[in-house]
Coordinates of C-alpha atoms in Angstrom, one line a residue:
M13 CA 83.5 32.3 69.5
S14 CA 81.5 30.9 66.6
M15 CA 79.3 27.9 67.0
F16 CA 80.7 26.5 63.7
T17 CA 84.2 26.5 62.3
K18 CA 84.2 28.4 59.0
I19 CA 86.0 26.3 56.4
D20 CA 88.5 27.9 54.0
L21 CA 86.9 26.7 50.8
S22 CA 89.9 27.5 48.7
K23 CA 91.9 24.8 50.6
L24 CA 89.5 22.0 49.8
P25 CA 90.9 19.4 47.4
P26 CA 89.4 19.2 43.9
P27 CA 86.2 17.1 44.0
D28 CA 86.5 13.6 42.3
V29 CA 83.4 14.4 40.3
V30 CA 85.3 17.0 38.3
E31 CA 87.6 15.1 36.0
S32 CA 90.7 16.2 34.1
L33 CA 90.1 16.2 30.4
S34 CA 92.5 15.6 27.5
Y35 CA 91.4 15.7 23.8
E36 CA 94.3 13.5 22.8
T37 CA 93.4 10.9 25.4
I38 CA 89.7 10.9 24.3
L39 CA 90.8 10.6 20.6
N40 CA 93.1 7.6 21.4
D41 CA 90.2 6.0 23.4
S42 CA 88.0 6.4 20.4
K43 CA 90.5 4.7 18.2
A44 CA 90.8 1.9 20.6
T45 CA 87.0 1.4 20.8
L46 CA 86.8 1.4 17.0
A47 CA 89.5 -1.3 16.9
E48 CA 87.6 -3.4 19.4
I49 CA 84.5 -3.2 17.2
D50 CA 86.3 -3.8 14.0
P51 CA 89.6 -5.6 14.2
Q52 CA 90.9 -4.3 10.9
F53 CA 91.6 -1.0 12.7
D54 CA 93.8 -2.7 15.3
G55 CA 97.3 -1.2 14.8
Y56 CA 96.0 0.8 11.9
E57 CA 98.2 3.6 10.6
W58 CA 95.9 6.6 10.7
R59 CA 96.2 9.5 8.3
E60 CA 94.7 12.9 9.2
S61 CA 93.3 13.3 5.7
E62 CA 91.1 10.2 6.0
P63 CA 87.3 11.0 6.4
L64 CA 87.0 8.4 9.1
Y65 CA 89.8 10.0 11.1
K66 CA 88.1 13.4 10.8
L67 CA 84.9 11.8 12.1
L68 CA 86.8 10.4 15.1
Q69 CA 88.2 13.9 15.7
V70 CA 84.7 15.4 15.6
F71 CA 83.2 12.8 17.9
S72 CA 86.2 13.1 20.4
Y73 CA 85.9 16.9 20.5
R74 CA 82.2 16.7 21.0
E75 CA 82.7 14.2 23.9
M76 CA 85.3 16.5 25.5
Y77 CA 82.8 19.4 25.2
V78 CA 80.0 17.4 26.8
R79 CA 82.3 16.2 29.6
Q80 CA 83.5 19.7 30.2
R81 CA 79.9 20.9 30.4
I82 CA 79.3 18.2 33.1
N83 CA 82.4 19.5 35.0
E84 CA 81.0 23.0 34.9
A85 CA 77.5 21.8 36.0
A86 CA 79.1 19.9 39.0
R87 CA 81.1 23.0 40.0
N88 CA 78.1 25.1 40.0
V89 CA 76.2 23.0 42.6
M90 CA 79.1 23.3 45.0
L91 CA 79.4 26.3 47.4
A92 CA 83.2 26.6 46.8
T93 CA 82.9 27.1 43.1
A94 CA 79.3 28.1 42.3
T95 CA 78.9 31.6 40.7
G96 CA 76.1 34.0 39.6
S97 CA 72.6 32.7 39.6
N98 CA 73.8 29.2 40.5
L99 CA 75.1 30.6 43.8
D100 CA 71.8 32.5 44.2
H101 CA 69.9 29.2 44.2
L102 CA 72.3 27.6 46.7
A103 CA 71.8 30.7 49.0
A104 CA 68.0 30.3 48.6
L105 CA 68.3 26.9 50.4
F106 CA 69.3 28.9 53.5
S107 CA 66.7 31.7 52.9
L108 CA 69.4 34.1 51.8
S109 CA 69.4 36.3 48.8
R110 CA 72.0 38.5 47.1
Q111 CA 71.9 42.1 48.4
E112 CA 71.3 45.0 46.0
L113 CA 74.1 47.5 46.6
D114 CA 72.9 50.1 44.1
P115 CA 69.5 50.1 42.4
G116 CA 71.0 51.6 39.2
D117 CA 68.7 53.6 36.9
P118 CA 66.4 51.7 34.6
E119 CA 65.1 54.9 33.2
A120 CA 68.5 56.2 32.0
S121 CA 69.6 55.9 28.4
P122 CA 71.2 53.5 28.2
P123 CA 69.7 51.9 31.4
I124 CA 72.1 51.5 34.3
P125 CA 71.9 48.0 35.8
A126 CA 71.7 47.5 39.5
T127 CA 74.9 46.7 41.4
L128 CA 74.6 43.4 43.3
E129 CA 76.6 41.8 46.1
E130 CA 79.7 40.0 44.9
D131 CA 79.9 36.2 44.8
E132 CA 82.5 36.0 47.5
S133 CA 80.4 38.0 49.9
L134 CA 77.3 36.0 49.3
R135 CA 79.3 32.8 49.6
S136 CA 80.6 33.9 53.0
Q137 CA 77.0 34.6 54.1
V138 CA 75.9 31.1 53.1
Q139 CA 78.8 29.6 55.1
M140 CA 77.6 31.6 58.2
A141 CA 73.9 30.7 57.7
F142 CA 73.9 28.1 60.4
E143 CA 74.8 30.8 62.9
G144 CA 71.4 32.3 62.3
F145 CA 69.5 29.2 63.4
S146 CA 69.5 30.4 66.9
C147 CA 69.5 33.8 68.6
A148 CA 72.8 35.8 68.8
G149 CA 75.2 34.9 71.5
S150 CA 78.2 33.4 69.8
Q151 CA 80.6 35.6 67.9
G152 CA 79.5 34.1 64.6
A153 CA 75.8 34.6 65.3
Y154 CA 76.3 38.3 66.1
E155 CA 78.3 38.7 62.9
F156 CA 75.6 36.9 60.9
Y157 CA 72.7 39.0 62.1
A158 CA 74.7 42.3 61.9
R159 CA 75.4 41.6 58.2
Q160 CA 71.7 41.6 57.5
A161 CA 71.5 45.3 58.2
F162 CA 71.5 48.1 55.6
Y163 CA 70.7 51.8 55.4
E164 CA 69.1 53.8 52.7
G165 CA 69.5 57.5 52.6
N166 CA 70.7 60.5 50.6
D167 CA 74.2 61.8 50.1
D168 CA 75.4 65.4 50.3
E169 CA 74.1 66.0 46.8
D170 CA 70.7 64.6 47.8
E171 CA 71.3 61.5 45.7
P172 CA 69.8 58.3 47.1
F173 CA 72.2 55.5 48.1
K174 CA 72.1 52.2 49.8
E175 CA 74.8 51.4 52.4
N176 CA 75.6 47.8 53.4
V177 CA 77.8 46.1 56.0
K178 CA 81.1 45.1 54.4
D179 CA 82.7 43.5 57.5
I180 CA 82.0 42.9 61.2
S181 CA 84.2 42.3 64.2
V182 CA 82.8 41.1 67.5
D183 CA 84.5 41.4 70.9
S184 CA 83.4 40.9 74.5
P185 CA 85.6 43.1 76.7
D186 CA 83.6 42.3 79.9
P187 CA 81.1 39.6 80.8
G188 CA 77.7 40.4 79.4
V189 CA 79.1 43.2 77.2
V190 CA 79.4 42.7 73.4
D191 CA 81.2 45.3 71.2
V192 CA 80.3 45.1 67.5
F193 CA 82.5 47.0 65.1
V194 CA 81.1 47.8 61.7
L195 CA 82.8 48.5 58.4
S196 CA 80.7 50.0 55.6
D197 CA 80.9 49.1 51.9
R198 CA 81.0 52.8 50.9
K199 CA 84.2 54.8 50.2
D200 CA 86.7 54.5 53.1
G201 CA 84.5 52.1 55.0
L202 CA 83.5 54.5 57.8
P203 CA 79.8 53.7 58.4
S204 CA 77.2 56.4 58.6
D205 CA 75.1 56.9 61.7
G206 CA 72.2 55.5 59.8
L207 CA 74.0 52.1 59.2
I208 CA 75.1 52.0 62.9
A209 CA 71.4 52.5 63.9
A210 CA 70.3 49.8 61.5
V211 CA 72.8 47.3 62.9
E212 CA 71.7 48.2 66.4
D213 CA 68.1 47.5 65.4
C214 CA 69.0 44.1 64.0
L215 CA 71.0 43.0 67.0
N216 CA 68.6 44.3 69.6
A217 CA 65.6 42.6 68.1
E218 CA 63.8 40.5 70.8
E219 CA 64.3 37.2 68.9
V220 CA 68.0 37.9 68.4
R221 CA 69.7 39.4 71.4
P222 CA 70.1 37.3 74.6
I223 CA 68.4 39.2 77.5
T224 CA 71.7 39.2 79.5
D225 CA 73.8 40.9 76.8
E226 CA 74.5 44.6 76.4
V227 CA 75.3 45.2 72.8
R228 CA 77.4 48.3 71.8
V229 CA 77.6 48.9 68.1
K230 CA 80.6 51.0 67.1
K231 CA 82.2 52.4 63.9
A232 CA 85.4 50.8 62.8
G233 CA 88.6 52.8 62.9
I234 CA 89.9 53.7 59.5
I235 CA 93.7 53.8 58.8
E236 CA 94.3 55.8 55.7
Y237 CA 97.5 55.1 53.8
A238 CA 99.2 55.9 50.5
I239 CA 102.0 54.1 48.6
W240 CA 104.9 55.5 46.7
A241 CA 107.0 53.0 44.7
Q242 CA 109.5 52.9 42.0
V243 CA 109.2 50.0 39.5
T244 CA 112.1 48.9 37.2
V245 CA 111.0 47.2 34.0
S246 CA 113.2 45.1 31.8
E247 CA 114.3 46.5 28.5
G248 CA 112.2 45.4 25.5
V249 CA 109.1 44.8 27.6
G250 CA 106.1 46.9 26.9
I251 CA 106.4 49.4 29.7
E252 CA 102.8 50.7 29.3
E253 CA 101.3 47.2 29.5
T254 CA 103.5 46.3 32.4
K255 CA 102.5 49.5 34.2
N256 CA 98.8 48.9 33.7
N257 CA 99.1 45.3 34.9
A258 CA 101.1 46.2 38.0
E259 CA 98.9 49.1 39.0
A260 CA 95.8 46.9 38.5
Q261 CA 97.2 44.2 40.7
L262 CA 98.1 46.7 43.4
Q263 CA 94.6 48.2 43.3
H264 CA 93.2 44.7 43.7
Y265 CA 95.5 44.1 46.7
T266 CA 94.4 47.3 48.5
V267 CA 90.7 46.5 47.8
D268 CA 91.1 42.8 48.9
H269 CA 92.6 43.9 52.2
H270 CA 90.1 46.6 53.0
N271 CA 88.6 44.5 55.8
L272 CA 88.7 44.5 59.5
G273 CA 92.0 43.2 60.9
D274 CA 93.7 42.8 57.6
D275 CA 97.3 44.0 57.7
I276 CA 99.0 45.8 54.8
T277 CA 102.4 44.1 54.3
I278 CA 105.5 45.2 52.5
S279 CA 105.7 41.7 51.0
G280 CA 102.1 41.9 49.8
I281 CA 102.8 45.3 48.0
H282 CA 106.0 43.8 46.4
A283 CA 104.1 40.7 45.3
A284 CA 101.3 42.8 43.7
L285 CA 103.8 45.0 41.8
H286 CA 106.1 42.2 40.7
Q287 CA 104.3 41.3 37.6
A288 CA 105.7 39.8 34.3
G289 CA 108.5 42.1 33.0
V290 CA 109.2 43.8 36.3
R291 CA 112.9 43.5 37.5
N292 CA 112.8 45.4 40.8
V293 CA 110.4 47.1 43.1
T294 CA 111.4 49.8 45.7
I295 CA 108.8 51.1 48.1
T296 CA 110.1 54.6 48.5
Q297 CA 107.5 55.9 50.9
L298 CA 104.4 55.1 52.8
I299 CA 102.1 57.7 54.5
V300 CA 100.0 56.2 57.2
D301 CA 97.5 58.5 58.9
G302 CA 99.7 61.5 58.0
V303 CA 103.0 59.9 59.2
V304 CA 105.7 59.5 56.6
Y305 CA 107.5 56.1 56.4
C306 CA 110.6 56.1 54.1
D307 CA 112.8 53.3 52.8
A308 CA 116.0 52.3 54.4
Q309 CA 118.2 54.5 52.1
T310 CA 116.2 57.6 52.8
S311 CA 115.9 57.0 56.5
A312 CA 119.7 56.6 56.7
T313 CA 119.9 60.4 56.1
S314 CA 117.1 61.3 58.4
E315 CA 117.0 59.7 61.9
D316 CA 113.6 61.3 62.6
T317 CA 111.9 59.4 59.7
P318 CA 110.7 55.9 60.5
L319 CA 111.5 53.0 58.2
V320 CA 108.9 51.5 56.0
Q321 CA 107.1 48.7 57.8
N322 CA 104.0 46.6 57.7
I323 CA 100.8 48.5 58.5
T324 CA 99.4 46.5 61.5
V325 CA 95.6 46.7 61.7
G326 CA 93.6 45.8 64.8
D327 CA 90.4 43.7 64.7
D328 CA 88.4 46.9 65.1
Q329 CA 90.2 48.8 62.3
S330 CA 90.5 48.7 58.5
A331 CA 93.3 50.1 56.3
Y332 CA 92.0 52.2 53.4
C333 CA 93.9 53.4 50.3
N334 CA 92.0 55.8 47.9
I335 CA 92.1 54.4 44.4
D336 CA 89.3 56.5 43.0
P337 CA 90.5 58.0 39.7
D338 CA 87.9 60.8 40.1
D339 CA 89.7 62.0 43.2
P340 CA 93.2 62.6 41.9
E341 CA 94.1 65.0 44.8
N342 CA 93.8 62.2 47.3
Y343 CA 94.8 59.3 45.1
G344 CA 96.8 56.8 47.1
L345 CA 99.0 55.0 44.6
H346 CA 102.0 56.9 43.3
L347 CA 104.0 54.7 41.0
T348 CA 106.9 55.5 38.8
F349 CA 108.2 53.2 36.1
K350 CA 111.5 53.1 34.3
E351 CA 113.4 50.8 32.0
S352 CA 116.7 49.2 32.9

């Protein structure tokens, strides 16, 4: 197990230092302050056309802007809400830096910027930083050190690439034996031999691995799936906009759950597709590792076809749905939309 309990930052209550702001409240406070200074304005009937009233509006708006800026500054020194370069500086306190996923091409026209590690990934690394204050041994420490590994190589077209660890699962099936399962950040998540070797090097370093542990680094199992669904849209609603929104949310769901041990649930698919303007969603078919799962109506006519059900994913596995538009032959989302 981990030496430290990883806190779910999303469940922390809003900090007191971040205040709720209301322009009307600030404007009324400004009027009250003016009345305290000059009693002739006590109970004064303000007209919006008056120059003094317009000045109060300007001052109140500027005050709200400044206080909002203070709110934003406060959020950006907190791990739960910091983003971008502000999060980089928080990570630097723990000697961590944002990983470069792809160097881009500064010589291209126009230049292609580098692709950097997402905020949520770096935030998670910062949370685990205390695990790295000792050698590996706990589950969290093995995970922390394994995430430092990366591999640089060339793809089938001899193009250079950098491969990073997306997720790690640690298990100890026997005393003194540690199995570390690796999910890659490339394509379906199946790590290359080069990344596996890089993780092994990180975990077997003399200052990292306890002398009594046998560490076995393994590739995560990939469960490939595709979704067929029929979406009914209310009449009068822009079907194209609804389609784009629903598909984007489903893509987000599949990417967000492409981690080790994350189940793909029927309710999750329904929730992703049930956007504004959608009346009904029917999941007509799932294909999971080549096995066809049909809905209840279809299955009623074919006893050999299993019902649609949640895709249960083990801690050493990850579910992958291909949403690459440049690979239409293997595209995993098959959605039809109709008005009703």
